[in-house]
Amino acid sequence: MSMQVRDLIKAVRGCKTAQKIREVITRESALIRNSFRKEDKINRPRNIYKLIYIHMLGFPSEFGQLECLKLIANPSYIGKRIGYLGLSILVTENQEVLFMSTNIIRNDLSSEDRYVVGLALAALGNIGSPEMLRDLAPEIEKLMESESSYLKKKATLVAIRTIRLVPESVDRFIGKVRTLIGEKNHGVVLTGLQLVLSIVKTEPETIVKFRKLVPGLVRMLKSLVNAGYSSEYDFRGTADPFLQYNILRLLRYLGEGSKKSSKLMADILTQVGTSGGISKNVEIAILYEAVSTILSIESDSKLRVTAINTLSRFLSGRHNNSKYVALNTLLKAVNTEPKSLKRHRKVIVECLKDKDISIRRRALDLVFGIMDKKNVESLTQELLDCLPKAEKEFRYDITAKICTAIEKFSPNDKWQIDTLIKVLTIGGQYIRDDVSSMMTSVIGRNPDLQYYTSKKLFNILLDDRYRNQTFLQVSSWVIGEYGDILMQKSEKDGELINTTQALDLFQILLESSRTTDETKYYILTALIKFSTRIEGYDELIKKIIKPYREHVNVELQQRACEFFLLFDYNEIRDPILDRMPIFVEKEIELEIEEEVSENINKGENNDIQKNTQIIQNQINVNQNIQTVQNTQNTGINELLMLNTETKKTQPQNKQDSLNFLQEIFSGSGSRSNNNNNNMNNNNNNNNNKTGGQGLGLDLGLGLGLGLGMNNQSQRQNQMQTQRQTQQNQMQNQRQTQQNQRQINQNQNQNKNQNQSQNKSQNQNQNQQKVQNQPFVVYEKNGIKIEMNFKVGNIRGTPAVMSIIKTTNISSIPISNYLLQVAVPKTLKAQLSQPSGQTIPPNGNGLVNQQLQIIKLVQQKTQLSILLRVTYVINGQKIVENKEVSNIPIFF
Amino acid sequence: MIKFILIVNKLGQTRLAQYYTTGLSINKRVALENEITRRCLSRKDKECSFLEFRDLKVIYRRYASLFFLVGVDEEENELGILEFIHCLVETLDRYFENVCELDLMFNIDKAYMILDEMALNGNIIETNKKNIIAPLHIIDQVSKKLK
């Protein structure tokens, strides 16, 4: 005997470990299952109750689903209540059970007891499937006109679900809106408003029609705002805030794009948007909704400014919640109201220092949003001020924003360099890689600033507070590269910088335990550059480099050895270490793109490099297809097949998948275009890298230390190429988005092509047809049996699900109806209980039954079914066998 | 639109869960609950009551040992939902007379009923406490008579 609910809960609570809980639950689940098997009617409600609890704890409970059905079919209210509760909690995806519940729910919807109807409605509202809702729509429609407001509001919410899941049913409910909104009961009005919202969202054309409601809504809102205290729906002094903000939200939809409607709302919006206090959450909630509405509809500029001012009031308030929503709303208004937003700069910047990270993040976005050429200097300074206190992740965000700000609005290169140096020193190592590449490229293209920058960096380097690795790397690169300029000019200016000092500094840094190996690479390179830039220090530099020839780090060792050797080849040392060419990003990119597209046009797709790219492309495309599919749950069978195939081949054999891909992509024009796009950006990436390598090779060739040199100069190039690749990555992202869209369009083409290639896909198409339309398997004596098929999966095995509908169009009722099904040995069939044994005449009713067929063997089989129909018509018993073998379903 | 309503205790154990989205398998559900609760419990008092989770916004509020979490879509009024949570708590409080974790555990059916009276299909239906509780009182009376 299983225990009481109370005892189960106590037992679980008493468990000290998760393992113990699992044991208790497993034991109890077994007992419950047993009890279900014995058809223990008395304990059924209790068992379901326990299952609800078990389900909540996260344990399996599917076996209770059918029992819920038995409970709701029970006339007792208490049983029904638990049954419906179980149904809406335990049954999630099981279409079968839902389908079987349809008729019981239909009965309950017409029950005399309004609480029973209420239960049925609640279950429908929470779990109703599209089929159920489509079937029951007439009943729901009727209940929306019911006298009881209790049922009316629930039915309206079911209607909303129906519209969401079965959009074409929207017309049915449009007519109901006016009476619902005109009701006195707040609950009904509230659901009515939500109904309009969902109609408007599904069918935007209806907005024009619903604009007629605006005056009424405005009146309603006015009376709520002016109502003061109403005992029934009072929330800390505010009359029904839920109703208020739902009206405001609906007004937003209706006012968008209509000057006339917006004008009608202006007065009340001004009143709501300016009068409310901001001390209580309720008040802020309404203000917030009003402000969003004002900013979305066609309101005049004065009202918009008021709205922005209100939000700014939120920002200076105490509540973090209101700050959060205000920042979010302001972010949306950044593009439309830049001027008035900028006036509130101070408050926004203040939010950067808030304790809450989510608020700071939003404030950062907003600060960036209001940035322009004029205020970039001061705002960047504000951001820099936040840097020292910010935590690691946030530092990364801030430096990223500063980089973008520099790219977009930098007034001059000197400012850019100063800012970047500040970021490098304050930001420490938690900064974006962009910073260093931006720095090197801006110095490269500004000969006038090379002295200024290197001097500044050198001076900061002397102060050991700022010696973070990124800064060390950048500064040693700059000082090495422009060492001659630095030394010559500083001598002229009488600065206290000289080469010995610089070399000493480098040596100290090299020996410091805080310097990472990677930074040491940069320093060594800077040293060797120094030897060509300034004469007379070769011996000293050699002395510094010498010990690193035996360093544990191989890379460092290699560099040291190569550099050391380089001193013996004076005639080539200078050209190798010559100044980096000025870096022009955009032109290079364009050239590469042209080159690549030319190559592709010529059809030179055969070298290895490109093959790998094709594989990459394929993976991209596959991912894209998958994502597209995920969004389109309707299940396009062909593509599903395609996908599973490719998924399998990918890891196993790249060549295979390549062939497969070429097959797919060697097709129509528009498709290869798409492919080209994809390839373009991949090639870009690669060419950039090889471009860098090429440079290095040119320098190193004929040296005898080819590879090493190549490495070294490549590294110098790296800083430059880094930036390029990053830009490309961004491009890639953009392009993949485009690709996704394109793939969306290309899906149809995909389908057609695959079909011609593959016979089984042809079958799939047929299958889809069958799935869409019911298949008549029997028609005699007015009895019509229709089946529709759906191919799917049950626990991993391919299966066909079928719903069998039997109707009787003759004028004689049919009784003792029984349908039996047999399938070949390779299949296994399972038929559910019919929804009834009698079929009323003249097509006034139907018997529903579900059939599930699972495949037992591996190979593809065609579906064939043997039916035996038994029924009594006119007192005469008829038994008939029929074989149905022409079903075009292969699975 | 509301996507889910969760009540968890401060140990992160779920005490009530109502989902308004379909197609969530039990494993995914447990993972989702764990993740959200973990993030929610780790937040400090000073921080705002909203957190972003995948494409959802989660609005939470703590009442003594219980956390009330509501997941909503982009459009929902966050502050309004906070008010809704408060309304839910007040209603539970009125019905159970000083509601506590145990009340919810031992009367989960009633708690679900209250929730169903207040919200359905992810939309709010009723916020008047008296109206919400009325049907429950009737049921209580009927079941007393039956006993």
PDB file of N, CA, C and O in Angstrom, chain A residues 9 49 55-56 59 81 115 126 150 153-154 157 161 164 194 201 232-233 236 242 249 253 281 285 288-289 320-321 324 356 362, chain B residues 15 20 26 29 46-50 52 75 77-79 82-83 86 105-106 108-109 116-117 121 123-128 138-139:
ATOM      1  N   ILE A   9       5.650  13.643   1.320  1.00  0.00           N
ATOM      2  CA  ILE A   9       6.356  14.927   1.402  1.00  0.00           C
ATOM      3  C   ILE A   9       7.285  14.931   2.609  1.00  0.00           C
ATOM      4  O   ILE A   9       8.437  15.360   2.527  1.00  0.00           O
ATOM      5  N   TYR A  49      -1.941  13.269  -7.258  1.00  0.00           N
ATOM      6  CA  TYR A  49      -1.435  14.341  -6.407  1.00  0.00           C
ATOM      7  C   TYR A  49       0.049  14.116  -6.120  1.00  0.00           C
ATOM      8  O   TYR A  49       0.883  15.011  -6.239  1.00  0.00           O
ATOM      9  N   HIS A  55       6.754  15.161 -10.001  1.00  0.00           N
ATOM     10  CA  HIS A  55       7.096  15.889 -11.225  1.00  0.00           C
ATOM     11  C   HIS A  55       7.830  17.188 -10.884  1.00  0.00           C
ATOM     12  O   HIS A  55       8.805  17.548 -11.522  1.00  0.00           O
ATOM     13  N   MET A  56       7.336  17.840  -9.829  1.00  0.00           N
ATOM     14  CA  MET A  56       7.939  19.115  -9.454  1.00  0.00           C
ATOM     15  C   MET A  56       9.371  18.924  -8.988  1.00  0.00           C
ATOM     16  O   MET A  56      10.220  19.782  -9.187  1.00  0.00           O
ATOM     17  N   PHE A  59      11.345  14.462 -11.365  1.00  0.00           N
ATOM     18  CA  PHE A  59      11.431  13.031 -11.686  1.00  0.00           C
ATOM     19  C   PHE A  59      10.378  12.665 -12.722  1.00  0.00           C
ATOM     20  O   PHE A  59       9.365  13.350 -12.837  1.00  0.00           O
ATOM     21  N   ARG A  81     -10.943  17.911 -10.420  1.00  0.00           N
ATOM     22  CA  ARG A  81     -10.023  18.994 -10.082  1.00  0.00           C
ATOM     23  C   ARG A  81      -8.571  18.494 -10.106  1.00  0.00           C
ATOM     24  O   ARG A  81      -7.714  19.071 -10.749  1.00  0.00           O
ATOM     25  N   TYR A 115     -17.908  25.819 -12.186  1.00  0.00           N
ATOM     26  CA  TYR A 115     -16.540  25.551 -11.755  1.00  0.00           C
ATOM     27  C   TYR A 115     -15.918  24.415 -12.551  1.00  0.00           C
ATOM     28  O   TYR A 115     -14.712  24.405 -12.795  1.00  0.00           O
ATOM     29  N   ASN A 126      -3.917  26.375 -20.469  1.00  0.00           N
ATOM     30  CA  ASN A 126      -2.522  26.085 -20.156  1.00  0.00           C
ATOM     31  C   ASN A 126      -1.876  25.103 -21.111  1.00  0.00           C
ATOM     32  O   ASN A 126      -0.701  25.213 -21.396  1.00  0.00           O
ATOM     33  N   TYR A 150     -16.826  35.112 -14.544  1.00  0.00           N
ATOM     34  CA  TYR A 150     -15.791  34.144 -14.182  1.00  0.00           C
ATOM     35  C   TYR A 150     -15.399  33.308 -15.395  1.00  0.00           C
ATOM     36  O   TYR A 150     -14.223  33.080 -15.670  1.00  0.00           O
ATOM     37  N   LYS A 153     -13.921  35.586 -18.646  1.00  0.00           N
ATOM     38  CA  LYS A 153     -12.505  35.973 -18.714  1.00  0.00           C
ATOM     39  C   LYS A 153     -11.621  34.778 -19.024  1.00  0.00           C
ATOM     40  O   LYS A 153     -10.647  34.894 -19.775  1.00  0.00           O
ATOM     41  N   LYS A 154     -11.999  33.628 -18.468  1.00  0.00           N
ATOM     42  CA  LYS A 154     -11.174  32.453 -18.757  1.00  0.00           C
ATOM     43  C   LYS A 154     -11.292  32.051 -20.221  1.00  0.00           C
ATOM     44  O   LYS A 154     -10.294  31.703 -20.858  1.00  0.00           O
ATOM     45  N   LEU A 157      -9.179  34.170 -22.389  1.00  0.00           N
ATOM     46  CA  LEU A 157      -7.756  33.806 -22.400  1.00  0.00           C
ATOM     47  C   LEU A 157      -7.499  32.566 -23.246  1.00  0.00           C
ATOM     48  O   LEU A 157      -6.460  32.461 -23.895  1.00  0.00           O
ATOM     49  N   ARG A 161      -5.036  32.057 -26.545  1.00  0.00           N
ATOM     50  CA  ARG A 161      -4.156  30.930 -26.875  1.00  0.00           C
ATOM     51  C   ARG A 161      -4.491  30.381 -28.259  1.00  0.00           C
ATOM     52  O   ARG A 161      -3.599  30.045 -29.031  1.00  0.00           O
ATOM     53  N   ARG A 164      -2.980  32.474 -30.813  1.00  0.00           N
ATOM     54  CA  ARG A 164      -1.527  32.305 -30.866  1.00  0.00           C
ATOM     55  C   ARG A 164      -1.141  31.026 -31.607  1.00  0.00           C
ATOM     56  O   ARG A 164      -0.218  31.015 -32.416  1.00  0.00           O
ATOM     57  N   GLN A 194      -6.184  42.194 -23.550  1.00  0.00           N
ATOM     58  CA  GLN A 194      -5.113  41.289 -23.977  1.00  0.00           C
ATOM     59  C   GLN A 194      -5.504  40.553 -25.256  1.00  0.00           C
ATOM     60  O   GLN A 194      -4.652  40.244 -26.084  1.00  0.00           O
ATOM     61  N   LYS A 201      -1.432  41.724 -32.899  1.00  0.00           N
ATOM     62  CA  LYS A 201      -0.103  41.198 -33.193  1.00  0.00           C
ATOM     63  C   LYS A 201      -0.158  40.152 -34.302  1.00  0.00           C
ATOM     64  O   LYS A 201       0.753  40.048 -35.111  1.00  0.00           O
ATOM     65  N   GLU A 232     -12.127  47.783  -4.595  1.00  0.00           N
ATOM     66  CA  GLU A 232     -12.028  46.465  -5.219  1.00  0.00           C
ATOM     67  C   GLU A 232     -10.649  46.185  -5.827  1.00  0.00           C
ATOM     68  O   GLU A 232     -10.105  45.101  -5.674  1.00  0.00           O
ATOM     69  N   TYR A 233     -10.121  47.151  -6.530  1.00  0.00           N
ATOM     70  CA  TYR A 233      -8.856  46.898  -7.219  1.00  0.00           C
ATOM     71  C   TYR A 233      -7.805  47.913  -6.823  1.00  0.00           C
ATOM     72  O   TYR A 233      -7.189  48.547  -7.655  1.00  0.00           O
ATOM     73  N   ARG A 236      -2.099  49.755  -3.201  1.00  0.00           N
ATOM     74  CA  ARG A 236      -1.380  50.802  -2.501  1.00  0.00           C
ATOM     75  C   ARG A 236      -1.690  52.186  -3.074  1.00  0.00           C
ATOM     76  O   ARG A 236      -0.807  52.929  -3.486  1.00  0.00           O
ATOM     77  N   PHE A 242      -2.818  47.029 -13.215  1.00  0.00           N
ATOM     78  CA  PHE A 242      -2.702  46.080 -14.330  1.00  0.00           C
ATOM     79  C   PHE A 242      -3.556  46.533 -15.497  1.00  0.00           C
ATOM     80  O   PHE A 242      -3.142  46.492 -16.650  1.00  0.00           O
ATOM     81  N   ARG A 249      -0.533  49.969 -22.969  1.00  0.00           N
ATOM     82  CA  ARG A 249       0.187  49.164 -23.957  1.00  0.00           C
ATOM     83  C   ARG A 249      -0.620  49.045 -25.247  1.00  0.00           C
ATOM     84  O   ARG A 249      -0.086  49.153 -26.345  1.00  0.00           O
ATOM     85  N   TYR A 253       0.096  50.309 -29.377  1.00  0.00           N
ATOM     86  CA  TYR A 253      -0.065  49.635 -30.664  1.00  0.00           C
ATOM     87  C   TYR A 253      -0.976  50.428 -31.587  1.00  0.00           C
ATOM     88  O   TYR A 253      -0.766  50.497 -32.793  1.00  0.00           O
ATOM     89  N   ASN A 281       6.508  51.378  -6.342  1.00  0.00           N
ATOM     90  CA  ASN A 281       6.697  50.543  -7.513  1.00  0.00           C
ATOM     91  C   ASN A 281       5.504  50.609  -8.461  1.00  0.00           C
ATOM     92  O   ASN A 281       5.659  50.674  -9.677  1.00  0.00           O
ATOM     93  N   ALA A 285       5.566  51.662 -12.324  1.00  0.00           N
ATOM     94  CA  ALA A 285       5.173  50.720 -13.372  1.00  0.00           C
ATOM     95  C   ALA A 285       4.292  51.405 -14.404  1.00  0.00           C
ATOM     96  O   ALA A 285       4.463  51.219 -15.610  1.00  0.00           O
ATOM     97  N   TYR A 288       6.182  54.150 -16.365  1.00  0.00           N
ATOM     98  CA  TYR A 288       7.102  53.485 -17.297  1.00  0.00           C
ATOM     99  C   TYR A 288       6.367  53.083 -18.570  1.00  0.00           C
ATOM    100  O   TYR A 288       6.818  53.333 -19.689  1.00  0.00           O
ATOM    101  N   GLU A 289       5.182  52.485 -18.372  1.00  0.00           N
ATOM    102  CA  GLU A 289       4.414  52.060 -19.536  1.00  0.00           C
ATOM    103  C   GLU A 289       3.958  53.285 -20.335  1.00  0.00           C
ATOM    104  O   GLU A 289       4.005  53.287 -21.568  1.00  0.00           O
ATOM    105  N   ASN A 320      16.725  50.749  -7.796  1.00  0.00           N
ATOM    106  CA  ASN A 320      17.510  50.152  -8.861  1.00  0.00           C
ATOM    107  C   ASN A 320      16.629  49.619  -9.974  1.00  0.00           C
ATOM    108  O   ASN A 320      16.990  49.664 -11.137  1.00  0.00           O
ATOM    109  N   ASN A 321      15.467  49.099  -9.598  1.00  0.00           N
ATOM    110  CA  ASN A 321      14.578  48.541 -10.602  1.00  0.00           C
ATOM    111  C   ASN A 321      14.138  49.592 -11.599  1.00  0.00           C
ATOM    112  O   ASN A 321      14.102  49.355 -12.803  1.00  0.00           O
ATOM    113  N   TYR A 324      16.887  50.520 -13.919  1.00  0.00           N
ATOM    114  CA  TYR A 324      17.073  49.504 -14.955  1.00  0.00           C
ATOM    115  C   TYR A 324      16.086  49.710 -16.103  1.00  0.00           C
ATOM    116  O   TYR A 324      16.479  49.754 -17.266  1.00  0.00           O
ATOM    117  N   ASP A 356      25.187  48.040  -9.065  1.00  0.00           N
ATOM    118  CA  ASP A 356      24.623  46.899  -9.771  1.00  0.00           C
ATOM    119  C   ASP A 356      25.218  46.804 -11.178  1.00  0.00           C
ATOM    120  O   ASP A 356      25.123  47.729 -11.973  1.00  0.00           O
ATOM    121  N   ARG A 362      24.125  48.732 -18.790  1.00  0.00           N
ATOM    122  CA  ARG A 362      23.173  49.484 -19.607  1.00  0.00           C
ATOM    123  C   ARG A 362      23.591  50.933 -19.732  1.00  0.00           C
ATOM    124  O   ARG A 362      23.487  51.536 -20.775  1.00  0.00           O
TER     125      ARG A 362
ATOM    126  N   ARG B  15       9.415  24.770  -5.294  1.00  0.00           N
ATOM    127  CA  ARG B  15       8.216  24.499  -4.511  1.00  0.00           C
ATOM    128  C   ARG B  15       6.955  24.611  -5.340  1.00  0.00           C
ATOM    129  O   ARG B  15       5.907  24.119  -4.972  1.00  0.00           O
ATOM    130  N   TYR B  20       4.187  28.210 -19.097  1.00  0.00           N
ATOM    131  CA  TYR B  20       3.195  28.561 -20.107  1.00  0.00           C
ATOM    132  C   TYR B  20       3.743  28.341 -21.511  1.00  0.00           C
ATOM    133  O   TYR B  20       3.172  28.780 -22.484  1.00  0.00           O
ATOM    134  N   ILE B  26      11.580  17.135 -19.319  1.00  0.00           N
ATOM    135  CA  ILE B  26      11.815  17.202 -17.881  1.00  0.00           C
ATOM    136  C   ILE B  26      13.265  17.548 -17.564  1.00  0.00           C
ATOM    137  O   ILE B  26      13.549  18.350 -16.680  1.00  0.00           O
ATOM    138  N   ARG B  29      13.860  21.124 -18.197  1.00  0.00           N
ATOM    139  CA  ARG B  29      13.171  21.926 -17.198  1.00  0.00           C
ATOM    140  C   ARG B  29      14.003  22.002 -15.928  1.00  0.00           C
ATOM    141  O   ARG B  29      14.215  23.076 -15.376  1.00  0.00           O
ATOM    142  N   LYS B  46      21.370  44.599  -3.169  1.00  0.00           N
ATOM    143  CA  LYS B  46      21.432  45.924  -3.782  1.00  0.00           C
ATOM    144  C   LYS B  46      21.071  45.880  -5.263  1.00  0.00           C
ATOM    145  O   LYS B  46      20.672  46.864  -5.844  1.00  0.00           O
ATOM    146  N   GLU B  47      21.252  44.721  -5.853  1.00  0.00           N
ATOM    147  CA  GLU B  47      21.063  44.647  -7.294  1.00  0.00           C
ATOM    148  C   GLU B  47      19.588  44.672  -7.657  1.00  0.00           C
ATOM    149  O   GLU B  47      18.732  44.337  -6.843  1.00  0.00           O
ATOM    150  N   CYS B  48      19.299  45.048  -8.907  1.00  0.00           N
ATOM    151  CA  CYS B  48      17.904  45.161  -9.300  1.00  0.00           C
ATOM    152  C   CYS B  48      17.282  43.770  -9.421  1.00  0.00           C
ATOM    153  O   CYS B  48      17.971  42.769  -9.490  1.00  0.00           O
ATOM    154  N   SER B  49      15.959  43.741  -9.440  1.00  0.00           N
ATOM    155  CA  SER B  49      15.253  42.451  -9.373  1.00  0.00           C
ATOM    156  C   SER B  49      15.087  41.784 -10.723  1.00  0.00           C
ATOM    157  O   SER B  49      14.185  40.978 -10.891  1.00  0.00           O
ATOM    158  N   PHE B  50      15.898  42.153 -11.690  1.00  0.00           N
ATOM    159  CA  PHE B  50      15.727  41.551 -13.002  1.00  0.00           C
ATOM    160  C   PHE B  50      17.027  40.891 -13.428  1.00  0.00           C
ATOM    161  O   PHE B  50      18.097  41.409 -13.163  1.00  0.00           O
ATOM    162  N   GLU B  52      18.680  38.749 -16.943  1.00  0.00           N
ATOM    163  CA  GLU B  52      18.405  38.294 -18.295  1.00  0.00           C
ATOM    164  C   GLU B  52      18.889  36.871 -18.441  1.00  0.00           C
ATOM    165  O   GLU B  52      19.990  36.534 -18.049  1.00  0.00           O
ATOM    166  N   GLU B  75       8.444  42.156 -24.084  1.00  0.00           N
ATOM    167  CA  GLU B  75       7.498  43.273 -24.035  1.00  0.00           C
ATOM    168  C   GLU B  75       6.922  43.536 -22.644  1.00  0.00           C
ATOM    169  O   GLU B  75       6.447  44.635 -22.358  1.00  0.00           O
ATOM    170  N   ASN B  77       5.920  44.413 -18.907  1.00  0.00           N
ATOM    171  CA  ASN B  77       6.303  45.483 -17.984  1.00  0.00           C
ATOM    172  C   ASN B  77       6.910  44.856 -16.725  1.00  0.00           C
ATOM    173  O   ASN B  77       6.216  44.244 -15.922  1.00  0.00           O
ATOM    174  N   GLU B  78       8.210  45.026 -16.548  1.00  0.00           N
ATOM    175  CA  GLU B  78       8.910  44.345 -15.450  1.00  0.00           C
ATOM    176  C   GLU B  78       8.357  44.764 -14.094  1.00  0.00           C
ATOM    177  O   GLU B  78       8.165  43.941 -13.201  1.00  0.00           O
ATOM    178  N   LEU B  79       8.104  46.051 -13.974  1.00  0.00           N
ATOM    179  CA  LEU B  79       7.622  46.539 -12.682  1.00  0.00           C
ATOM    180  C   LEU B  79       6.206  46.031 -12.417  1.00  0.00           C
ATOM    181  O   LEU B  79       5.837  45.753 -11.282  1.00  0.00           O
ATOM    182  N   LEU B  82       6.451  42.665 -11.023  1.00  0.00           N
ATOM    183  CA  LEU B  82       6.812  42.716  -9.602  1.00  0.00           C
ATOM    184  C   LEU B  82       5.560  42.902  -8.762  1.00  0.00           C
ATOM    185  O   LEU B  82       5.389  42.287  -7.710  1.00  0.00           O
ATOM    186  N   GLU B  83       4.691  43.749  -9.265  1.00  0.00           N
ATOM    187  CA  GLU B  83       3.435  44.015  -8.563  1.00  0.00           C
ATOM    188  C   GLU B  83       2.573  42.754  -8.560  1.00  0.00           C
ATOM    189  O   GLU B  83       1.925  42.436  -7.575  1.00  0.00           O
ATOM    190  N   HIS B  86       3.752  40.435  -6.010  1.00  0.00           N
ATOM    191  CA  HIS B  86       3.302  40.870  -4.694  1.00  0.00           C
ATOM    192  C   HIS B  86       1.844  40.500  -4.478  1.00  0.00           C
ATOM    193  O   HIS B  86       1.455  40.038  -3.409  1.00  0.00           O
ATOM    194  N   MET B 105       3.860  23.393   0.218  1.00  0.00           N
ATOM    195  CA  MET B 105       4.214  22.002  -0.042  1.00  0.00           C
ATOM    196  C   MET B 105       3.053  21.059   0.185  1.00  0.00           C
ATOM    197  O   MET B 105       2.800  20.160  -0.603  1.00  0.00           O
ATOM    198  N   PHE B 106       2.350  21.296   1.275  1.00  0.00           N
ATOM    199  CA  PHE B 106       1.284  20.351   1.606  1.00  0.00           C
ATOM    200  C   PHE B 106      -0.024  20.672   0.888  1.00  0.00           C
ATOM    201  O   PHE B 106      -0.953  19.877   0.912  1.00  0.00           O
ATOM    202  N   ILE B 108      -0.243  21.881  -2.440  1.00  0.00           N
ATOM    203  CA  ILE B 108       0.202  22.375  -3.740  1.00  0.00           C
ATOM    204  C   ILE B 108      -0.959  22.534  -4.727  1.00  0.00           C
ATOM    205  O   ILE B 108      -0.961  23.432  -5.556  1.00  0.00           O
ATOM    206  N   ASP B 109      -1.975  21.695  -4.570  1.00  0.00           N
ATOM    207  CA  ASP B 109      -3.120  21.802  -5.474  1.00  0.00           C
ATOM    208  C   ASP B 109      -3.814  23.156  -5.330  1.00  0.00           C
ATOM    209  O   ASP B 109      -4.181  23.792  -6.306  1.00  0.00           O
ATOM    210  N   ASP B 116      -3.853  29.527 -11.138  1.00  0.00           N
ATOM    211  CA  ASP B 116      -4.693  29.423 -12.329  1.00  0.00           C
ATOM    212  C   ASP B 116      -5.776  30.492 -12.355  1.00  0.00           C
ATOM    213  O   ASP B 116      -6.220  30.910 -13.423  1.00  0.00           O
ATOM    214  N   GLU B 117      -6.220  30.902 -11.175  1.00  0.00           N
ATOM    215  CA  GLU B 117      -7.226  31.957 -11.137  1.00  0.00           C
ATOM    216  C   GLU B 117      -6.604  33.297 -11.512  1.00  0.00           C
ATOM    217  O   GLU B 117      -7.278  34.194 -11.987  1.00  0.00           O
ATOM    218  N   ASN B 121      -2.334  30.870 -19.506  1.00  0.00           N
ATOM    219  CA  ASN B 121      -1.782  31.042 -20.838  1.00  0.00           C
ATOM    220  C   ASN B 121      -0.778  32.196 -20.877  1.00  0.00           C
ATOM    221  O   ASN B 121      -0.606  32.874 -21.878  1.00  0.00           O
ATOM    222  N   ASN B 123      -1.051  35.057 -19.470  1.00  0.00           N
ATOM    223  CA  ASN B 123      -1.649  36.370 -19.320  1.00  0.00           C
ATOM    224  C   ASN B 123      -2.270  36.494 -17.934  1.00  0.00           C
ATOM    225  O   ASN B 123      -2.708  35.505 -17.356  1.00  0.00           O
ATOM    226  N   ILE B 124      -2.322  37.716 -17.460  1.00  0.00           N
ATOM    227  CA  ILE B 124      -2.930  37.926 -16.142  1.00  0.00           C
ATOM    228  C   ILE B 124      -4.449  38.013 -16.303  1.00  0.00           C
ATOM    229  O   ILE B 124      -4.945  38.705 -17.192  1.00  0.00           O
ATOM    230  N   ILE B 125      -5.192  37.270 -15.466  1.00  0.00           N
ATOM    231  CA  ILE B 125      -6.650  37.348 -15.559  1.00  0.00           C
ATOM    232  C   ILE B 125      -7.221  38.214 -14.458  1.00  0.00           C
ATOM    233  O   ILE B 125      -8.073  39.040 -14.676  1.00  0.00           O
ATOM    234  N   GLU B 126      -6.819  37.954 -13.255  1.00  0.00           N
ATOM    235  CA  GLU B 126      -7.548  38.550 -12.145  1.00  0.00           C
ATOM    236  C   GLU B 126      -6.538  38.964 -11.083  1.00  0.00           C
ATOM    237  O   GLU B 126      -5.586  38.243 -10.808  1.00  0.00           O
ATOM    238  N   THR B 127      -6.770  40.136 -10.508  1.00  0.00           N
ATOM    239  CA  THR B 127      -5.831  40.580  -9.485  1.00  0.00           C
ATOM    240  C   THR B 127      -6.538  40.968  -8.204  1.00  0.00           C
ATOM    241  O   THR B 127      -5.913  41.469  -7.277  1.00  0.00           O
ATOM    242  N   ASN B 128      -7.848  40.760  -8.183  1.00  0.00           N
ATOM    243  CA  ASN B 128      -8.582  41.065  -6.966  1.00  0.00           C
ATOM    244  C   ASN B 128      -8.586  39.834  -6.068  1.00  0.00           C
ATOM    245  O   ASN B 128      -9.082  38.777  -6.437  1.00  0.00           O
ATOM    246  N   ILE B 138     -15.401  27.948  -2.051  1.00  0.00           N
ATOM    247  CA  ILE B 138     -16.542  27.098  -2.390  1.00  0.00           C
ATOM    248  C   ILE B 138     -16.105  25.634  -2.400  1.00  0.00           C
ATOM    249  O   ILE B 138     -16.759  24.765  -1.829  1.00  0.00           O
ATOM    250  N   ILE B 139     -14.958  25.377  -3.019  1.00  0.00           N
ATOM    251  CA  ILE B 139     -14.464  23.996  -3.068  1.00  0.00           C
ATOM    252  C   ILE B 139     -14.228  23.461  -1.661  1.00  0.00           C
ATOM    253  O   ILE B 139     -14.605  22.331  -1.331  1.00  0.00           O
TER     254      ILE B 139
END
